CSV table of C-alpha atoms and ligand atoms in Angstrom, one decimal:
chain,number,residue,atom,x,y,z
A,1,MET,CA,0.0,0.0,0.0
A,2,GLN,CA,1.1,3.6,-0.9
A,3,ILE,CA,0.6,6.5,0.9
A,4,ILE,CA,0.2,9.7,-1.5
A,5,THR,CA,0.2,13.1,-0.3
A,6,THR,CA,0.5,14.9,-3.7
A,7,LYS,CA,-2.1,15.7,-6.4
A,8,SER,CA,0.5,15.1,-9.2
A,9,GLU,CA,1.4,11.7,-7.5
A,10,LEU,CA,-2.0,10.8,-7.2
A,11,THR,CA,-3.0,11.3,-10.9
A,12,ARG,CA,0.5,9.6,-12.1
A,13,GLN,CA,-0.6,6.4,-10.0
A,14,SER,CA,-4.3,6.5,-11.4
A,15,ALA,CA,-3.4,7.3,-14.9
A,16,ALA,CA,-0.9,4.3,-14.9
A,17,CYS,CA,-3.9,2.0,-13.5
A,18,LEU,CA,-6.4,3.2,-16.3
A,19,ARG,CA,-3.4,2.9,-19.0
A,20,GLN,CA,-3.5,-0.9,-18.0
A,21,GLY,CA,-7.0,-1.0,-18.4
A,22,LYS,CA,-7.7,-1.7,-14.6
A,23,THR,CA,-10.6,-0.8,-12.9
A,24,ILE,CA,-10.5,1.6,-10.2
A,25,GLY,CA,-12.6,1.6,-6.8
A,26,PHE,CA,-12.7,4.7,-4.8
A,27,VAL,CA,-13.7,5.2,-1.5
A,28,PRO,CA,-13.4,9.1,-0.1
A,29,THR,CA,-13.3,9.5,3.5
A,30,MET,CA,-12.6,12.0,6.3
A,31,GLY,CA,-10.4,9.4,8.4
A,32,ALA,CA,-11.0,7.9,11.7
A,33,LEU,CA,-12.1,5.0,9.9
A,34,HIS,CA,-14.6,2.3,11.5
A,35,GLU,CA,-16.6,-0.6,10.3
A,36,GLY,CA,-18.7,1.4,8.0
A,37,HIS,CA,-15.8,2.8,6.2
A,38,ALA,CA,-14.7,-0.8,5.9
A,39,SER,CA,-17.7,-2.0,4.4
A,40,LEU,CA,-17.4,0.5,1.6
A,41,ILE,CA,-13.8,-0.3,1.2
A,42,ARG,CA,-14.0,-4.2,1.1
A,43,ARG,CA,-17.0,-3.9,-1.8
A,44,ALA,CA,-14.4,-1.4,-3.3
A,45,CYS,CA,-11.8,-3.8,-3.5
A,46,SER,CA,-13.7,-7.1,-4.3
A,47,GLU,CA,-15.4,-5.0,-7.1
A,48,ASN,CA,-12.2,-3.6,-9.2
A,49,GLU,CA,-8.9,-4.3,-9.8
A,50,VAL,CA,-7.1,-1.3,-7.7
A,51,CYS,CA,-8.3,0.4,-4.7
A,52,PHE,CA,-8.0,3.8,-3.8
A,53,VAL,CA,-9.0,5.6,-0.7
A,54,SER,CA,-8.9,9.2,0.5
A,55,ILE,CA,-8.6,10.5,3.9
A,56,PHE,CA,-9.2,14.4,4.0
A,57,VAL,CA,-10.9,16.3,6.7
A,58,ASN,CA,-12.4,19.1,4.1
A,59,PRO,CA,-12.3,22.2,5.6
A,60,THR,CA,-14.5,23.6,3.3
A,61,GLN,CA,-17.3,21.3,4.1
A,62,PHE,CA,-17.4,22.6,7.5
A,63,ASN,CA,-19.5,25.2,8.8
A,64,ASN,CA,-18.5,25.2,12.6
A,65,ALA,CA,-14.7,25.9,13.4
A,66,GLU,CA,-15.2,23.8,16.7
A,67,ASP,CA,-16.6,20.8,14.8
A,68,LEU,CA,-13.7,21.3,12.5
A,69,GLN,CA,-11.2,21.3,15.1
A,70,LYS,CA,-12.3,18.4,17.0
A,71,TYR,CA,-12.9,16.0,14.2
A,72,PRO,CA,-10.8,13.0,15.0
A,73,ARG,CA,-7.7,12.4,13.0
A,74,THR,CA,-6.1,9.2,13.4
A,75,LEU,CA,-4.0,8.4,10.2
A,76,GLU,CA,-1.3,6.0,11.6
A,77,LYS,CA,-4.4,3.7,13.1
A,78,ASP,CA,-6.2,4.4,9.5
A,79,ALA,CA,-3.3,3.3,7.5
A,80,GLN,CA,-3.3,-0.1,9.6
A,81,LEU,CA,-6.7,-0.8,8.8
A,82,LEU,CA,-6.3,0.1,5.0
A,83,GLU,CA,-3.5,-1.9,4.8
A,84,SER,CA,-5.4,-5.2,6.3
A,85,LEU,CA,-8.2,-4.5,3.9
A,86,GLY,CA,-5.8,-4.7,0.5
A,87,VAL,CA,-6.2,-1.0,-0.2
A,88,HIS,CA,-3.4,-0.1,-2.8
A,89,PHE,CA,-3.2,3.8,-2.6
A,90,VAL,CA,-4.2,6.2,0.4
A,91,PHE,CA,-4.4,9.8,-0.6
A,92,ALA,CA,-4.1,12.0,2.1
A,93,PRO,CA,-3.3,15.4,1.5
A,94,THR,CA,-3.0,18.7,3.4
A,95,PRO,CA,-5.7,21.6,2.7
A,96,ASP,CA,-3.0,23.8,1.3
A,97,GLU,CA,-2.1,20.9,-1.5
A,98,MET,CA,-5.9,20.4,-1.9
A,99,TYR,CA,-6.9,24.0,-2.2
A,100,SER,CA,-5.5,27.3,-3.4
A,101,ALA,CA,-5.6,30.4,-1.0
A,102,GLU,CA,-8.4,31.8,-3.4
A,103,GLU,CA,-10.1,28.5,-3.2
A,104,MET,CA,-10.2,28.4,0.8
A,105,ALA,CA,-11.3,32.0,1.0
A,106,ALA,CA,-14.2,31.9,-1.5
A,107,PRO,CA,-17.1,29.9,-1.7
A,108,PHE,CA,-17.7,27.3,-4.2
A,109,VAL,CA,-21.0,27.5,-6.1
A,110,PHE,CA,-23.1,24.6,-7.4
A,111,ASP,CA,-26.4,24.5,-8.4
A,112,PHE,CA,-28.3,21.7,-6.6
A,113,LYS,CA,-31.5,22.1,-7.9
A,114,GLY,CA,-33.2,22.6,-4.4
A,115,LEU,CA,-31.4,19.2,-3.2
A,116,ASP,CA,-29.7,21.2,-0.6
A,117,GLU,CA,-32.3,23.6,0.6
A,118,VAL,CA,-33.4,20.8,3.2
A,119,MET,CA,-32.2,19.3,6.2
A,120,GLU,CA,-28.2,19.1,6.4
A,121,GLY,CA,-28.4,21.9,3.6
A,122,LYS,CA,-30.7,24.1,5.6
A,123,MET,CA,-28.8,23.6,8.8
A,124,ARG,CA,-25.4,23.6,7.5
A,125,PRO,CA,-25.0,26.9,5.0
A,126,GLY,CA,-22.4,25.9,2.3
A,127,HIS,CA,-21.8,22.3,3.7
A,128,PHE,CA,-22.7,20.7,0.4
A,129,ASN,CA,-21.0,23.2,-1.8
A,130,GLY,CA,-17.9,22.0,0.0
A,131,VAL,CA,-19.1,18.4,-0.2
A,132,VAL,CA,-19.3,18.8,-4.2
A,133,GLN,CA,-16.0,20.9,-4.4
A,134,VAL,CA,-14.0,18.1,-2.6
A,135,VAL,CA,-15.7,15.1,-4.2
A,136,SER,CA,-15.6,16.5,-7.8
A,137,ARG,CA,-11.7,17.3,-7.6
A,138,LEU,CA,-11.0,13.8,-6.0
A,139,PHE,CA,-13.1,12.5,-9.1
A,140,ASP,CA,-11.0,14.4,-11.4
A,141,LEU,CA,-7.7,13.1,-9.6
A,142,VAL,CA,-8.5,9.4,-9.5
A,143,ARG,CA,-11.0,9.0,-12.4
A,144,PRO,CA,-12.3,6.2,-10.6
A,145,THR,CA,-14.9,3.2,-12.5
A,146,ARG,CA,-16.6,2.9,-9.3
A,147,ALA,CA,-17.1,5.3,-6.4
A,148,TYR,CA,-18.7,4.4,-3.0
A,149,PHE,CA,-20.7,6.2,-0.4
A,150,GLY,CA,-22.7,5.1,2.4
A,151,GLU,CA,-26.4,5.6,2.9
A,152,LYS,CA,-26.1,6.9,6.3
A,153,ASP,CA,-25.3,10.5,4.8
A,154,PHE,CA,-28.3,10.1,2.4
A,155,GLN,CA,-28.6,13.8,1.3
A,156,GLN,CA,-24.8,13.7,0.4
A,157,LEU,CA,-25.3,10.7,-1.6
A,158,ALA,CA,-28.3,12.1,-3.4
A,159,ILE,CA,-26.5,15.1,-4.1
A,160,ILE,CA,-23.4,13.2,-5.4
A,161,GLN,CA,-26.0,11.1,-7.4
A,162,HIS,CA,-27.3,14.2,-8.8
A,163,MET,CA,-23.7,15.7,-9.8
A,164,VAL,CA,-22.7,12.9,-11.7
A,165,GLU,CA,-25.8,11.7,-13.5
A,166,ARG,CA,-27.9,15.4,-13.9
A,167,SER,CA,-25.9,18.5,-13.3
A,168,SER,CA,-23.6,20.7,-15.5
A,169,MET,CA,-20.4,18.1,-14.4
A,170,ALA,CA,-22.8,15.1,-15.4
A,171,GLU,CA,-20.6,14.6,-19.1
A,172,ARG,CA,-17.1,15.3,-17.2
A,173,PHE,CA,-18.3,12.1,-14.6
A,174,GLN,CA,-20.0,10.2,-17.1
A,175,ASP,CA,-17.7,7.2,-17.0
A,176,ILE,CA,-18.2,7.0,-13.0
A,177,LYS,CA,-20.7,4.5,-11.3
A,178,ILE,CA,-22.0,5.6,-7.8
A,179,ILE,CA,-22.3,2.7,-5.7
A,180,PRO,CA,-24.8,3.3,-2.8
A,181,CYS,CA,-24.0,1.3,0.5
A,182,PRO,CA,-26.0,0.3,3.2
A,183,ILE,CA,-25.7,1.9,6.8
A,184,VAL,CA,-23.6,-0.2,9.3
A,185,ARG,CA,-24.8,-0.1,12.7
A,186,GLU,CA,-23.4,-1.2,16.1
A,187,GLU,CA,-25.3,-4.3,17.7
A,188,SER,CA,-27.2,-1.8,20.0
A,189,GLY,CA,-28.5,-0.1,16.7
A,190,LEU,CA,-26.5,3.0,16.8
A,191,ALA,CA,-25.3,3.9,13.4
A,192,LEU,CA,-21.5,4.0,13.2
A,193,SER,CA,-19.8,7.6,12.8
A,194,SER,CA,-16.2,8.8,13.6
A,195,ARG,CA,-18.0,11.5,15.5
A,196,ASN,CA,-19.1,8.5,18.0
A,197,GLU,CA,-15.6,8.8,19.4
A,198,ARG,CA,-16.4,12.2,20.8
A,199,LEU,CA,-19.4,10.1,23.3
A,200,SER,CA,-18.6,9.4,26.5
A,201,ASP,CA,-19.9,5.5,27.4
A,202,GLN,CA,-23.0,7.1,29.1
A,203,GLU,CA,-23.9,9.4,25.9
A,204,LYS,CA,-23.0,6.2,23.6
A,205,ALA,CA,-25.7,4.5,25.6
A,206,THR,CA,-28.2,7.5,25.6
A,207,ALA,CA,-27.7,7.8,21.4
A,208,VAL,CA,-29.2,4.3,21.2
A,209,ALA,CA,-32.5,5.7,21.6
A,210,ILE,CA,-32.0,7.4,18.2
A,211,SER,CA,-32.0,4.5,16.2
A,212,GLN,CA,-34.5,2.6,18.5
A,213,THR,CA,-37.2,5.3,17.7
A,214,LEU,CA,-36.4,5.1,14.2
A,215,PHE,CA,-37.1,1.5,14.1
A,216,ALA,CA,-40.0,1.8,16.1
A,217,SER,CA,-41.5,4.3,13.6
A,218,LEU,CA,-41.5,1.7,11.2
A,219,GLU,CA,-44.2,0.2,13.0
A,220,TRP,CA,-46.2,3.4,14.1
A,221,ALA,CA,-46.3,4.0,10.2
A,222,LYS,CA,-48.2,0.7,9.9
A,223,GLU,CA,-51.0,1.8,12.4
A,224,GLU,CA,-54.4,2.5,11.2
A,225,GLY,CA,-54.8,6.0,10.0
A,226,ALA,CA,-51.1,7.1,10.6
A,227,THR,CA,-50.2,10.0,8.7
A,228,VAL,CA,-46.5,11.0,7.8
A,229,ALA,CA,-46.8,14.3,9.9
A,230,ASP,CA,-48.1,12.2,13.1
A,231,VAL,CA,-45.4,9.8,12.8
A,232,GLN,CA,-42.6,12.7,12.3
A,233,GLN,CA,-44.0,14.7,15.5
A,234,ARG,CA,-43.7,11.2,17.3
A,235,VAL,CA,-40.4,10.5,16.3
A,236,ILE,CA,-39.2,14.2,17.4
A,237,ASP,CA,-41.0,14.1,21.1
A,238,THR,CA,-39.8,10.5,21.8
A,239,ILE,CA,-36.0,11.4,21.0
A,240,ASN,CA,-36.6,14.7,22.6
A,241,ALA,CA,-38.2,12.7,25.9
A,242,VAL,CA,-34.7,11.2,26.5
A,243,ASP,CA,-32.3,13.1,28.7
A,244,GLY,CA,-29.3,14.4,26.8
A,245,LEU,CA,-30.9,14.2,23.3
A,246,GLU,CA,-32.2,17.0,21.3
A,247,VAL,CA,-33.4,16.6,18.0
A,248,GLU,CA,-32.3,19.6,15.4
A,249,TYR,CA,-34.8,18.0,12.6
A,250,TYR,CA,-36.8,15.0,11.6
A,251,GLU,CA,-37.6,15.2,8.1
A,252,ILE,CA,-40.0,12.6,6.0
A,253,VAL,CA,-39.0,13.3,2.5
A,254,ASP,CA,-39.4,11.7,-0.8
A,255,GLN,CA,-36.1,9.8,-1.5
A,256,THR,CA,-35.6,10.9,-5.0
A,257,THR,CA,-36.5,15.0,-4.9
A,258,LEU,CA,-35.6,15.4,-0.8
A,259,GLN,CA,-38.7,17.2,-0.7
A,260,PRO,CA,-41.4,16.7,2.3
A,261,THR,CA,-43.7,13.8,1.6
A,262,THR,CA,-47.5,13.0,2.7
A,263,VAL,CA,-47.1,9.6,1.8
A,264,PHE,CA,-45.0,6.6,3.3
A,265,ALA,CA,-44.5,5.3,-0.3
A,266,ASN,CA,-40.6,6.2,-1.4
A,267,ALA,CA,-40.3,7.8,1.7
A,268,ILE,CA,-37.0,8.1,4.0
A,269,GLY,CA,-37.1,9.7,7.3
A,270,CYS,CA,-33.6,11.6,7.9
A,271,VAL,CA,-32.6,12.8,11.8
A,272,THR,CA,-30.2,14.9,13.4
A,273,VAL,CA,-29.7,14.6,17.0
A,274,TYR,CA,-27.8,16.6,19.3
A,275,CYS,CA,-26.2,14.3,21.9
A,276,GLY,CA,-24.7,16.6,24.2
A,277,PRO,CA,-22.2,18.6,22.0
A,278,VAL,CA,-22.0,15.6,19.4
A,279,ARG,CA,-24.3,16.1,16.3
A,280,LEU,CA,-25.5,12.4,15.2
A,281,ILE,CA,-27.4,11.6,12.2
A,282,ASP,CA,-29.2,8.7,10.9
A,283,ASN,CA,-32.0,7.6,8.9
A,284,ILE,CA,-35.0,4.9,7.9
A,285,ARG,CA,-36.6,4.0,5.0
A,286,TYR,CA,-40.2,3.4,5.1
A,287,PHE,CA,-41.0,1.6,2.0
B,301,AMP,P1,-16.9,10.2,6.4
B,301,AMP,O1,-15.4,9.7,6.6
B,301,AMP,O2,-17.8,10.4,7.6
B,301,AMP,O3,-16.8,11.5,5.5
B,301,AMP,O4,-17.7,9.1,5.5
B,301,AMP,C1,-16.9,8.5,4.2
B,301,AMP,C2,-17.9,7.3,3.7
B,301,AMP,O5,-18.7,6.4,4.6
B,301,AMP,C3,-19.5,8.3,3.3
B,301,AMP,O6,-19.7,7.8,2.1
B,301,AMP,C4,-20.1,7.9,4.4
B,301,AMP,O7,-21.7,8.0,4.4
B,301,AMP,C5,-19.6,6.4,4.7
B,301,AMP,N1,-19.9,6.1,6.1
B,301,AMP,C6,-20.1,6.4,7.3
B,301,AMP,N2,-20.5,6.1,8.4
B,301,AMP,C7,-21.3,4.9,7.7
B,301,AMP,C8,-21.9,4.2,8.4
B,301,AMP,N3,-22.3,3.7,9.5
B,301,AMP,N4,-22.5,2.9,7.2
B,301,AMP,C9,-22.3,3.1,6.2
B,301,AMP,N5,-21.4,4.2,5.5
B,301,AMP,C10,-20.7,4.8,6.4
C-alpha cells in the first residue's frame, strides 16, 4: 500500500492504472475509520482491480470551526486498517495541497436544483458546496470506475448522484458509477460514525434511543390512520423525551426529490440529534 500526499503523484498512479486497463474503486473519507467505512472499502476492493481511499478532513465543508478542529484524526491507525483491507493507494493530502488560498477564501458555488435546501443543507449553509467541491476534485484526480458512498449520509449520496448523473458536471463524470452502500450499525443499533469517538460511554448508551425510535416508527407508520406528519412528530417527541438528546430536525421526505412528502411510499426519514455537544445523523426507509 502506498500513501500519497500530492495531487501530481495521485494522478500519475491512477493514470498508470487506467493505461493498463484496470478498474479503479474509490472511497472518499474523512478518516477516523470504522466498520462503516470498512464495508465500503471491502466492496471497492472486491469489485475493482485497484482500490484508492482518500483521507481528508475537508475544511470547506465545515461551517463550524469547533467541529472542524475537534474532528478526530487518526491517520496511523487508519493506515493499518487500510493495509489489512488490501487497499492499494491512500491519498492523504494537506488542505494547502488540495486548495489554493483563493479557493479557501471564496465559497465554491454549485446548482443543486433544490436538493441542498432541506435538512443538512438548510442547517449547515455551504456544507454541500464544500462536499461537491472536494468530491469533484477527487473524481478529477482519481478518475474512478466506481465510487462508494454510505447511505448513512443520505442527502450527500443524493447530491453526489445528482452531480454525476444530472448536473452541469454530468458529462465530465459520465464514466463514474456511484455505488450506494447500506448503513452499518453497532449491535445496539447506533449508526457507526467517526463522531461517536467523541461520545462518553454514558452518551453512547443514551444515543441508542435514536435508532430505536427510528425502528419503532416503522411500526407506527403501519398503524391504522397513521399520517406522515403524526409519525414525524412522534419521532421528534420520543427522542426529545430522552435526557441528553435534542432533535435538530426529523424530516420524512421523498427519497428522490428530498422534498417533504405526505405518503410513506418512497419515503425516507432523516434525523439529526445533538447528544451533548456531538451532532449525530441517522435515517430510516419507510418503503
Ligand atoms: P466520512 O468519513 O464520515 O466522510 O464518511 C466516508 C464515507 O463513509 C461516506 O460515504 C459515508 O456515508 C460512509 N459511512 C460513514 N459511516 C457509515 C456507516 N455507519 N455505514 C455506512 N457507511 C458509512
